Tab-separated table of N, CA and C in Angstrom:
chain	number	residue	atom	x	y	z
A	146	UNK	N	45.356	46.288	-20.254
A	146	UNK	CA	45.744	44.919	-20.459
A	146	UNK	C	45.641	44.138	-19.128
A	147	UNK	N	46.238	44.679	-18.058
A	147	UNK	CA	46.226	44.053	-16.790
A	147	UNK	C	44.760	44.026	-16.166
A	148	UNK	N	44.075	45.152	-16.329
A	148	UNK	CA	42.665	45.141	-15.863
A	148	UNK	C	41.830	44.157	-16.595
A	149	UNK	N	42.075	43.982	-17.885
A	149	UNK	CA	41.281	43.037	-18.652
A	149	UNK	C	41.588	41.590	-18.141
A	150	UNK	N	42.850	41.293	-17.880
A	150	UNK	CA	43.314	40.002	-17.359
A	150	UNK	C	42.573	39.796	-15.945
A	151	UNK	N	42.585	40.865	-15.174
A	151	UNK	CA	42.028	40.736	-13.865
A	151	UNK	C	40.570	40.418	-13.960
A	152	UNK	N	39.817	41.056	-14.797
A	152	UNK	CA	38.440	40.810	-15.028
A	152	UNK	C	38.218	39.424	-15.584
A	153	UNK	N	39.033	38.947	-16.500
A	153	UNK	CA	38.974	37.561	-16.996
A	153	UNK	C	39.220	36.490	-15.790
A	154	UNK	N	40.166	36.859	-14.985
A	154	UNK	CA	40.520	35.940	-13.839
A	154	UNK	C	39.386	35.931	-12.932
A	155	UNK	N	38.689	37.062	-12.676
A	155	UNK	CA	37.507	37.157	-11.769
A	155	UNK	C	36.338	36.428	-12.273
A	156	UNK	N	36.169	36.489	-13.657
A	156	UNK	CA	35.115	35.794	-14.257
A	156	UNK	C	35.278	34.335	-14.164
A	157	UNK	N	36.544	33.799	-14.556
A	157	UNK	CA	36.876	32.498	-14.322
A	157	UNK	C	36.763	31.919	-12.989
A	158	UNK	N	37.078	32.738	-12.000
A	158	UNK	CA	37.048	32.387	-10.594
A	158	UNK	C	35.536	32.132	-10.226
A	159	UNK	N	34.666	33.101	-10.530
A	159	UNK	CA	33.199	32.875	-10.280
A	159	UNK	C	32.602	31.701	-11.051
A	160	UNK	N	32.993	31.479	-12.255
A	160	UNK	CA	32.557	30.415	-13.053
A	160	UNK	C	32.972	29.066	-12.499
A	161	UNK	N	34.267	28.942	-12.171
A	161	UNK	CA	34.754	27.656	-11.643
A	161	UNK	C	34.196	27.403	-10.270
A	162	UNK	N	33.978	28.401	-9.433
A	162	UNK	CA	33.348	28.201	-8.117
A	162	UNK	C	31.858	27.690	-8.295
A	163	UNK	N	31.175	28.285	-9.251
A	163	UNK	CA	29.837	27.889	-9.519
A	163	UNK	C	29.712	26.399	-10.006
A	164	UNK	N	30.623	26.114	-10.926
A	164	UNK	CA	30.663	24.795	-11.527
A	164	UNK	C	31.038	23.795	-10.460
A	165	UNK	N	32.032	24.125	-9.607
A	165	UNK	CA	32.370	23.157	-8.513
A	165	UNK	C	31.243	22.945	-7.523
A	166	UNK	N	30.553	24.041	-7.174
A	166	UNK	CA	29.416	23.865	-6.315
A	166	UNK	C	28.276	22.941	-6.972
A	167	UNK	N	28.071	23.203	-8.294
A	167	UNK	CA	27.002	22.537	-8.857
A	167	UNK	C	27.379	21.014	-9.093
A	168	UNK	N	28.598	20.710	-9.519
A	168	UNK	CA	28.972	19.385	-9.747
A	168	UNK	C	29.036	18.459	-8.510
A	169	UNK	N	29.012	19.029	-7.372
A	169	UNK	CA	28.977	18.339	-6.130
A	169	UNK	C	27.574	18.261	-5.561
A	170	UNK	N	26.571	18.605	-6.342
A	170	UNK	CA	25.228	18.656	-5.849
A	170	UNK	C	24.446	17.383	-6.286
A	171	UNK	N	23.351	17.181	-5.627
A	171	UNK	CA	22.367	16.073	-6.085
A	171	UNK	C	21.863	16.319	-7.465
A	172	UNK	N	21.458	17.515	-7.870
A	172	UNK	CA	21.020	17.683	-9.266
A	172	UNK	C	22.036	17.221	-10.269
A	173	UNK	N	23.252	17.575	-9.937
A	173	UNK	CA	24.340	17.062	-10.927
A	173	UNK	C	24.500	15.594	-10.996
A	174	UNK	N	24.338	14.988	-9.835
A	174	UNK	CA	24.432	13.478	-9.892
A	174	UNK	C	23.264	12.903	-10.662
A	175	UNK	N	22.067	13.502	-10.478
A	175	UNK	CA	20.884	13.040	-11.207
A	175	UNK	C	20.914	13.293	-12.613
A	176	UNK	N	21.493	14.376	-13.017
A	176	UNK	CA	21.774	14.733	-14.488
A	176	UNK	C	22.668	13.687	-15.106
A	177	UNK	N	23.781	13.451	-14.365
A	177	UNK	CA	24.720	12.452	-14.885
A	177	UNK	C	23.962	11.034	-15.063
A	178	UNK	N	23.213	10.639	-14.110
A	178	UNK	CA	22.558	9.408	-14.147
A	178	UNK	C	21.512	9.419	-15.285
A	179	UNK	N	20.771	10.594	-15.541
A	179	UNK	CA	19.807	10.694	-16.537
A	179	UNK	C	20.517	10.522	-17.961
A	180	UNK	N	21.623	11.100	-18.069
A	180	UNK	CA	22.390	10.952	-19.322
A	180	UNK	C	22.757	9.555	-19.667
A	181	UNK	N	23.237	8.818	-18.572
A	181	UNK	CA	23.621	7.412	-18.842
A	181	UNK	C	22.380	6.584	-19.180
A	182	UNK	N	21.212	6.856	-18.450
A	182	UNK	CA	19.980	6.108	-18.741
A	182	UNK	C	19.516	6.458	-20.178
A	183	UNK	N	19.646	7.755	-20.543
A	183	UNK	CA	19.182	8.133	-21.945
A	183	UNK	C	20.064	7.328	-22.968
A	184	UNK	N	21.362	7.246	-22.639
A	184	UNK	CA	22.321	6.696	-23.577
A	184	UNK	C	21.984	5.165	-23.690
A	185	UNK	N	21.689	4.583	-22.595
A	185	UNK	CA	21.421	3.110	-22.589
A	185	UNK	C	20.076	2.783	-23.406
A	186	UNK	N	19.074	3.665	-23.095
A	186	UNK	CA	17.721	3.494	-23.763
A	186	UNK	C	17.879	3.724	-25.254
A	187	UNK	N	18.845	4.582	-25.677
A	187	UNK	CA	18.905	4.833	-27.093
A	187	UNK	C	19.774	3.770	-27.866
A	188	UNK	N	20.310	2.922	-27.030
A	188	UNK	CA	21.186	1.876	-27.611
A	188	UNK	C	20.476	1.029	-28.723
A	189	UNK	N	19.286	0.462	-28.415
A	189	UNK	CA	18.580	-0.295	-29.438
A	189	UNK	C	18.239	0.574	-30.700
A	190	UNK	N	17.928	1.763	-30.514
A	190	UNK	CA	17.608	2.681	-31.632
A	190	UNK	C	18.749	2.807	-32.596
A	191	UNK	N	19.972	2.891	-32.022
A	191	UNK	CA	21.174	3.026	-32.810
A	191	UNK	C	21.885	1.655	-33.069
A	192	UNK	N	21.227	0.573	-32.709
A	192	UNK	CA	21.812	-0.754	-32.926
A	192	UNK	C	23.095	-0.986	-32.159
A	193	UNK	N	23.187	-0.382	-31.100
A	193	UNK	CA	24.384	-0.551	-30.196
A	193	UNK	C	25.675	-0.446	-31.087
A	194	UNK	N	25.644	0.561	-32.007
A	194	UNK	CA	26.718	0.708	-32.955
A	194	UNK	C	27.964	1.228	-32.256
A	195	UNK	N	29.110	1.283	-33.007
A	195	UNK	CA	30.317	1.779	-32.507
A	195	UNK	C	30.197	3.307	-32.297
A	196	UNK	N	29.449	3.966	-33.176
A	196	UNK	CA	29.267	5.459	-32.931
A	196	UNK	C	28.458	5.675	-31.630
A	197	UNK	N	27.538	4.856	-31.384
A	197	UNK	CA	26.690	4.972	-30.167
A	197	UNK	C	27.638	4.769	-28.870
A	198	UNK	N	28.524	3.863	-29.012
A	198	UNK	CA	29.526	3.680	-27.838
A	198	UNK	C	30.475	4.865	-27.796
A	199	UNK	N	30.910	5.339	-29.018
A	199	UNK	CA	31.901	6.464	-29.069
A	199	UNK	C	31.348	7.661	-28.431
A	200	UNK	N	30.069	7.905	-28.553
A	200	UNK	CA	29.409	9.125	-27.986
A	200	UNK	C	29.621	9.169	-26.507
A	201	UNK	N	29.230	8.100	-25.875
A	201	UNK	CA	29.449	8.101	-24.289
A	201	UNK	C	30.929	8.063	-23.937
A	202	UNK	N	31.734	7.358	-24.675
A	202	UNK	CA	33.172	7.336	-24.365
A	202	UNK	C	33.828	8.734	-24.419
A	203	UNK	N	33.447	9.388	-25.552
A	203	UNK	CA	34.093	10.673	-25.756
A	203	UNK	C	33.564	11.673	-24.750
A	204	UNK	N	32.224	11.714	-24.503
A	204	UNK	CA	31.585	12.602	-23.537
A	204	UNK	C	32.217	12.364	-22.175
A	205	UNK	N	32.265	11.187	-21.699
A	205	UNK	CA	32.797	10.942	-20.320
A	205	UNK	C	34.298	11.345	-20.256
A	206	UNK	N	35.062	10.997	-21.255
A	206	UNK	CA	36.499	11.310	-21.280
A	206	UNK	C	36.589	12.873	-21.209
A	207	UNK	N	35.895	13.565	-22.020
A	207	UNK	CA	36.040	15.098	-21.816
A	207	UNK	C	35.607	15.556	-20.573
A	208	UNK	N	34.480	15.145	-19.948
A	208	UNK	CA	33.977	15.562	-18.642
A	208	UNK	C	35.081	15.224	-17.561
A	209	UNK	N	35.604	14.000	-17.679
A	209	UNK	CA	36.622	13.564	-16.671
A	209	UNK	C	37.844	14.378	-16.739
A	210	UNK	N	38.347	14.658	-17.884
A	210	UNK	CA	39.499	15.482	-18.159
A	210	UNK	C	39.320	16.851	-17.554
A	211	UNK	N	38.199	17.491	-17.793
A	211	UNK	CA	37.975	18.826	-17.237
A	211	UNK	C	37.753	18.796	-15.733
A	212	UNK	N	37.116	17.680	-15.287
A	212	UNK	CA	36.861	17.680	-13.823
A	212	UNK	C	38.092	17.458	-13.053
A	213	UNK	N	39.095	16.731	-13.625
A	213	UNK	CA	40.469	16.565	-12.884
A	213	UNK	C	40.996	17.966	-12.561
A	214	UNK	N	41.060	18.855	-13.516
A	214	UNK	CA	41.558	20.249	-13.351
A	214	UNK	C	40.682	20.998	-12.461
A	215	UNK	N	39.456	20.879	-12.541
A	215	UNK	CA	38.506	21.667	-11.652
A	215	UNK	C	38.686	21.175	-10.243
A	216	UNK	N	38.737	19.968	-10.035
A	216	UNK	CA	38.874	19.360	-8.689
A	216	UNK	C	40.231	19.831	-8.040
A	217	UNK	N	41.330	19.695	-8.854
A	217	UNK	CA	42.618	20.101	-8.416
A	217	UNK	C	42.610	21.689	-7.950
A	218	UNK	N	41.956	22.403	-8.829
A	218	UNK	CA	41.939	23.821	-8.592
A	218	UNK	C	41.226	24.083	-7.251
A	219	UNK	N	40.039	23.393	-7.039
A	219	UNK	CA	39.262	23.580	-5.826
A	219	UNK	C	40.113	23.113	-4.632
A	220	UNK	N	40.866	22.027	-4.757
A	220	UNK	CA	41.652	21.552	-3.646
A	220	UNK	C	42.798	22.539	-3.374
A	221	UNK	N	43.387	23.014	-4.357
A	221	UNK	CA	44.528	23.989	-4.072
A	221	UNK	C	43.972	25.238	-3.314
A	222	UNK	N	42.748	25.737	-3.820
A	222	UNK	CA	42.223	26.886	-3.100
A	222	UNK	C	41.820	26.581	-1.632
A	223	UNK	N	41.205	25.374	-1.408
A	223	UNK	CA	40.837	24.996	-0.117
A	223	UNK	C	42.107	24.846	0.776
A	224	UNK	N	43.068	24.148	0.212
A	224	UNK	CA	44.347	23.972	0.982
A	224	UNK	C	44.998	25.197	1.320
A	225	UNK	N	45.025	26.301	0.469
A	225	UNK	CA	45.532	27.477	0.810
A	225	UNK	C	44.887	28.235	1.854
A	226	UNK	N	43.476	28.221	1.835
A	226	UNK	CA	42.593	28.798	2.848
A	226	UNK	C	42.880	28.237	4.136
A	227	UNK	N	43.052	26.832	4.268
A	227	UNK	CA	43.259	26.171	5.522
A	227	UNK	C	44.678	26.549	6.076
A	228	UNK	N	45.668	26.625	5.169
A	228	UNK	CA	46.993	27.005	5.588
A	228	UNK	C	46.988	28.390	6.151
A	229	UNK	N	46.334	29.331	5.513
A	229	UNK	CA	46.211	30.714	6.023
A	229	UNK	C	45.547	30.759	7.432
A	230	UNK	N	44.507	29.984	7.584
A	230	UNK	CA	43.814	29.985	8.902
A	230	UNK	C	44.736	29.365	9.946
A	231	UNK	N	45.496	28.378	9.624
A	231	UNK	CA	46.353	27.759	10.609
A	231	UNK	C	47.566	28.744	10.979
A	232	UNK	N	48.060	29.455	9.914
A	232	UNK	CA	49.019	30.411	10.039
A	232	UNK	C	48.683	31.544	11.052
A	233	UNK	N	47.323	31.960	10.848
A	233	UNK	CA	46.759	32.951	11.738
A	233	UNK	C	46.720	32.460	13.119
A	234	UNK	N	46.305	31.253	13.387
A	234	UNK	CA	46.237	30.731	14.707
A	234	UNK	C	47.580	30.614	15.335
A	235	UNK	N	48.623	30.144	14.596
A	235	UNK	CA	49.961	30.021	15.140
A	235	UNK	C	50.504	31.361	15.513
A	236	UNK	N	50.320	32.311	14.573
A	236	UNK	CA	50.788	33.720	14.777
A	236	UNK	C	50.149	34.404	15.980
A	237	UNK	N	48.815	34.084	16.219
A	237	UNK	CA	48.036	34.832	17.270
A	237	UNK	C	48.144	34.123	18.580
A	238	UNK	N	48.628	32.882	18.566
A	238	UNK	CA	48.729	32.195	19.883
A	238	UNK	C	50.021	32.371	20.707
A	239	UNK	N	49.821	32.849	21.890
A	239	UNK	CA	51.014	33.172	22.677
A	239	UNK	C	51.630	31.799	23.049
A	240	UNK	N	53.035	31.813	22.834
A	240	UNK	CA	53.786	30.611	23.069
A	240	UNK	C	53.888	29.611	22.001
A	241	UNK	N	53.126	29.829	20.904
A	241	UNK	CA	53.284	28.989	19.784
A	241	UNK	C	54.498	29.377	18.914
A	242	UNK	N	55.196	28.455	18.358
A	242	UNK	CA	56.396	28.691	17.643
A	242	UNK	C	56.042	29.220	16.275
A	243	UNK	N	56.569	30.468	15.972
A	243	UNK	CA	56.299	31.216	14.746
A	243	UNK	C	57.053	30.514	13.591
A	244	UNK	N	57.914	29.580	13.939
A	244	UNK	CA	58.658	28.792	12.928
A	244	UNK	C	57.722	28.000	12.064
A	245	UNK	N	56.489	27.724	12.657
A	245	UNK	CA	55.514	26.867	11.896
A	245	UNK	C	54.646	27.634	10.894
A	246	UNK	N	54.787	28.911	10.936
A	246	UNK	CA	54.117	29.676	9.950
A	246	UNK	C	54.608	29.323	8.573
A	247	UNK	N	53.885	29.130	7.594
A	247	UNK	CA	54.259	28.625	6.288
A	247	UNK	C	55.140	27.371	6.304
A	248	UNK	N	54.876	26.428	7.219
A	248	UNK	CA	55.698	25.260	7.243
A	248	UNK	C	55.532	24.387	6.021
A	249	UNK	N	54.379	24.628	5.351
A	249	UNK	CA	54.175	23.856	4.057
A	249	UNK	C	55.206	24.207	2.974
A	250	UNK	N	55.904	25.280	3.130
A	250	UNK	CA	56.824	25.674	2.184
A	250	UNK	C	58.271	25.026	2.413
A	251	UNK	N	58.411	24.226	3.586
A	251	UNK	CA	59.690	23.654	3.898
A	251	UNK	C	59.881	22.388	2.977
A	252	UNK	N	61.203	22.010	2.880
A	252	UNK	CA	61.403	20.867	2.152
A	252	UNK	C	60.992	19.592	2.917
A	253	UNK	N	61.007	18.502	2.305
A	253	UNK	CA	60.642	17.300	2.953
A	253	UNK	C	61.654	16.936	4.055
A	254	UNK	N	62.957	17.237	3.869
A	254	UNK	CA	63.895	16.978	4.864
A	254	UNK	C	63.726	17.937	6.095
A	255	UNK	N	63.415	19.137	5.846
A	255	UNK	CA	63.111	20.124	6.920
A	255	UNK	C	61.842	19.641	7.741
A	256	UNK	N	60.935	19.063	7.067
A	256	UNK	CA	59.695	18.638	7.698
A	256	UNK	C	59.987	17.419	8.579
A	257	UNK	N	60.944	16.581	8.069
A	257	UNK	CA	61.297	15.350	8.917
A	257	UNK	C	61.974	15.870	10.208
A	258	UNK	N	62.834	16.847	10.087
A	258	UNK	CA	63.472	17.402	11.360
A	258	UNK	C	62.447	17.937	12.336
A	259	UNK	N	61.474	18.689	11.884
A	259	UNK	CA	60.358	19.110	12.701
A	259	UNK	C	59.601	17.999	13.297
A	260	UNK	N	59.383	16.952	12.493
A	260	UNK	CA	58.645	15.742	12.957
A	260	UNK	C	59.417	15.093	14.136
A	261	UNK	N	60.702	15.037	14.055
A	261	UNK	CA	61.499	14.508	15.167
A	261	UNK	C	61.353	15.341	16.459
A	262	UNK	N	61.275	16.605	16.283
A	262	UNK	CA	61.077	17.464	17.477
A	262	UNK	C	59.688	17.253	18.019
A	263	UNK	N	58.613	17.102	17.270
A	263	UNK	CA	57.376	16.847	17.756
A	263	UNK	C	57.221	15.479	18.360
A	264	UNK	N	57.941	14.461	17.823
A	264	UNK	CA	57.967	13.162	18.494
A	264	UNK	C	58.461	13.244	19.846
A	265	UNK	N	59.498	14.139	20.026
A	265	UNK	CA	60.106	14.366	21.389
A	265	UNK	C	58.993	14.995	22.308
A	266	UNK	N	58.233	15.884	21.754
A	266	UNK	CA	57.203	16.480	22.643
A	266	UNK	C	56.198	15.461	23.039
A	267	UNK	N	55.910	14.533	22.099
A	267	UNK	CA	54.925	13.483	22.494
A	267	UNK	C	55.508	12.680	23.569
A	268	UNK	N	56.779	12.302	23.447
A	268	UNK	CA	57.360	11.449	24.534
A	268	UNK	C	57.406	12.218	25.847
A	269	UNK	N	57.704	13.505	25.921
A	269	UNK	CA	57.713	14.303	27.029
A	269	UNK	C	56.267	14.260	27.672
A	270	UNK	N	55.306	14.485	26.851
A	270	UNK	CA	53.971	14.536	27.298
A	270	UNK	C	53.514	13.187	27.909
A	271	UNK	N	53.969	12.092	27.326
A	271	UNK	CA	53.634	10.799	27.859
A	271	UNK	C	54.169	10.628	29.278
A	272	UNK	N	55.319	11.225	29.540
A	272	UNK	CA	55.999	11.037	30.880
A	272	UNK	C	55.475	11.901	31.980
A	273	UNK	N	54.649	12.956	31.560
A	273	UNK	CA	54.049	13.799	32.620
A	273	UNK	C	52.917	13.274	33.221
A	274	UNK	N	52.802	13.406	34.538
A	274	UNK	CA	51.577	12.946	35.293
A	274	UNK	C	50.488	13.769	35.066
A	275	UNK	N	50.625	15.064	34.743
A	275	UNK	CA	49.620	15.933	34.554
A	275	UNK	C	49.165	16.112	33.034
A	276	UNK	N	48.048	15.689	32.653
A	276	UNK	CA	47.607	15.571	31.314
A	276	UNK	C	47.632	17.012	30.636
A	277	UNK	N	47.406	18.017	31.394
A	277	UNK	CA	47.341	19.432	30.860
A	277	UNK	C	48.686	20.047	30.644
A	278	UNK	N	49.763	19.411	30.986
A	278	UNK	CA	51.098	19.964	30.915
A	278	UNK	C	51.521	20.209	29.476
A	279	UNK	N	51.991	21.327	29.240
A	279	UNK	CA	52.393	21.724	27.798
A	279	UNK	C	53.841	21.873	27.710
A	280	UNK	N	54.364	21.508	26.472
A	280	UNK	CA	55.836	21.648	26.288
A	280	UNK	C	55.979	22.355	24.907
A	281	UNK	N	57.193	22.839	24.655
A	281	UNK	CA	57.442	23.507	23.349
A	281	UNK	C	58.646	22.897	22.685
A	282	UNK	N	58.805	23.131	21.544
A	282	UNK	CA	60.085	22.601	20.773
A	282	UNK	C	61.349	23.222	21.429
A	283	UNK	N	61.269	24.511	21.791
A	283	UNK	CA	62.447	25.027	22.512
A	283	UNK	C	62.720	24.421	23.771
A	284	UNK	N	61.733	24.101	24.585
A	284	UNK	CA	61.908	23.463	25.801
A	284	UNK	C	62.506	22.049	25.587
A	285	UNK	N	62.096	21.341	24.687
A	285	UNK	CA	62.532	19.951	24.223
A	285	UNK	C	64.052	20.097	23.874
A	286	UNK	N	64.410	21.081	23.121
A	286	UNK	CA	65.803	21.289	22.681
A	286	UNK	C	66.682	21.689	23.896
A	287	UNK	N	66.205	22.563	24.800
A	287	UNK	CA	66.938	22.948	25.931
A	287	UNK	C	67.171	21.654	26.839
A	288	UNK	N	66.162	20.923	27.074
A	288	UNK	CA	66.298	19.724	27.948
A	288	UNK	C	67.283	18.748	27.328
A	289	UNK	N	67.269	18.705	25.984
A	289	UNK	CA	68.211	17.786	25.285
A	289	UNK	C	69.638	18.243	25.478
A	290	UNK	N	69.836	19.612	25.402
A	290	UNK	CA	71.220	20.131	25.576
A	290	UNK	C	71.650	19.899	27.051
A	291	UNK	N	70.840	20.169	28.039
A	291	UNK	CA	71.208	19.842	29.406
A	291	UNK	C	71.602	18.448	29.567
A	292	UNK	N	70.853	17.488	29.038
A	292	UNK	CA	71.125	16.054	29.167
A	292	UNK	C	72.479	15.711	28.488
A	293	UNK	N	72.661	16.332	27.297
A	293	UNK	CA	73.921	16.112	26.545
A	293	UNK	C	75.107	16.608	27.284
A	294	UNK	N	75.022	17.821	27.931
A	294	UNK	CA	76.040	18.351	28.696
A	294	UNK	C	76.375	17.532	29.941
A	295	UNK	N	75.402	16.938	30.564
A	295	UNK	CA	75.559	16.055	31.739
A	295	UNK	C	76.297	14.835	31.244
A	296	UNK	N	75.953	14.252	30.134
A	296	UNK	CA	76.615	13.055	29.654
A	296	UNK	C	78.100	13.343	29.335
A	297	UNK	N	78.417	14.503	28.720
A	297	UNK	CA	79.795	14.786	28.443
A	297	UNK	C	80.651	15.008	29.722
A	298	UNK	N	80.090	15.602	30.730
A	298	UNK	CA	80.837	15.837	31.950
A	298	UNK	C	81.093	14.509	32.804
A	299	UNK	N	80.295	13.424	32.457
A	299	UNK	CA	80.692	12.246	33.249
A	299	UNK	C	81.530	11.314	32.524
């Protein structure tokens, strides 16, 4: 049963990848335009009837409905691939904060906290005379603590 599901999933994966690639192509656009032209040309033959209008409305609604899910699936796959590549870069880079691996899984509130840290890094970088100077989140936090301790002692 699991192997059959796996085969079905693989078949669906190949099919949706092929459909996604084709629908983004010039032949797909030309096909869609040809369908519209054929529908328009057939209007006088059908007397521009309600059925004639219903055909194009139904067809475009079905295609649009399916395309929404196909596009979302393609975006999800692409987004996951980009996140994995970024995770690899963060993990492989000496000095990079491993806290950023899988950062997309953090809550919005946690992301806002990280954003504040990075805003601090931007401010630190703006104050440096040397454009190549690098800072880390930990360095920003340490400097903040030193400044806080100095303020408390005065």
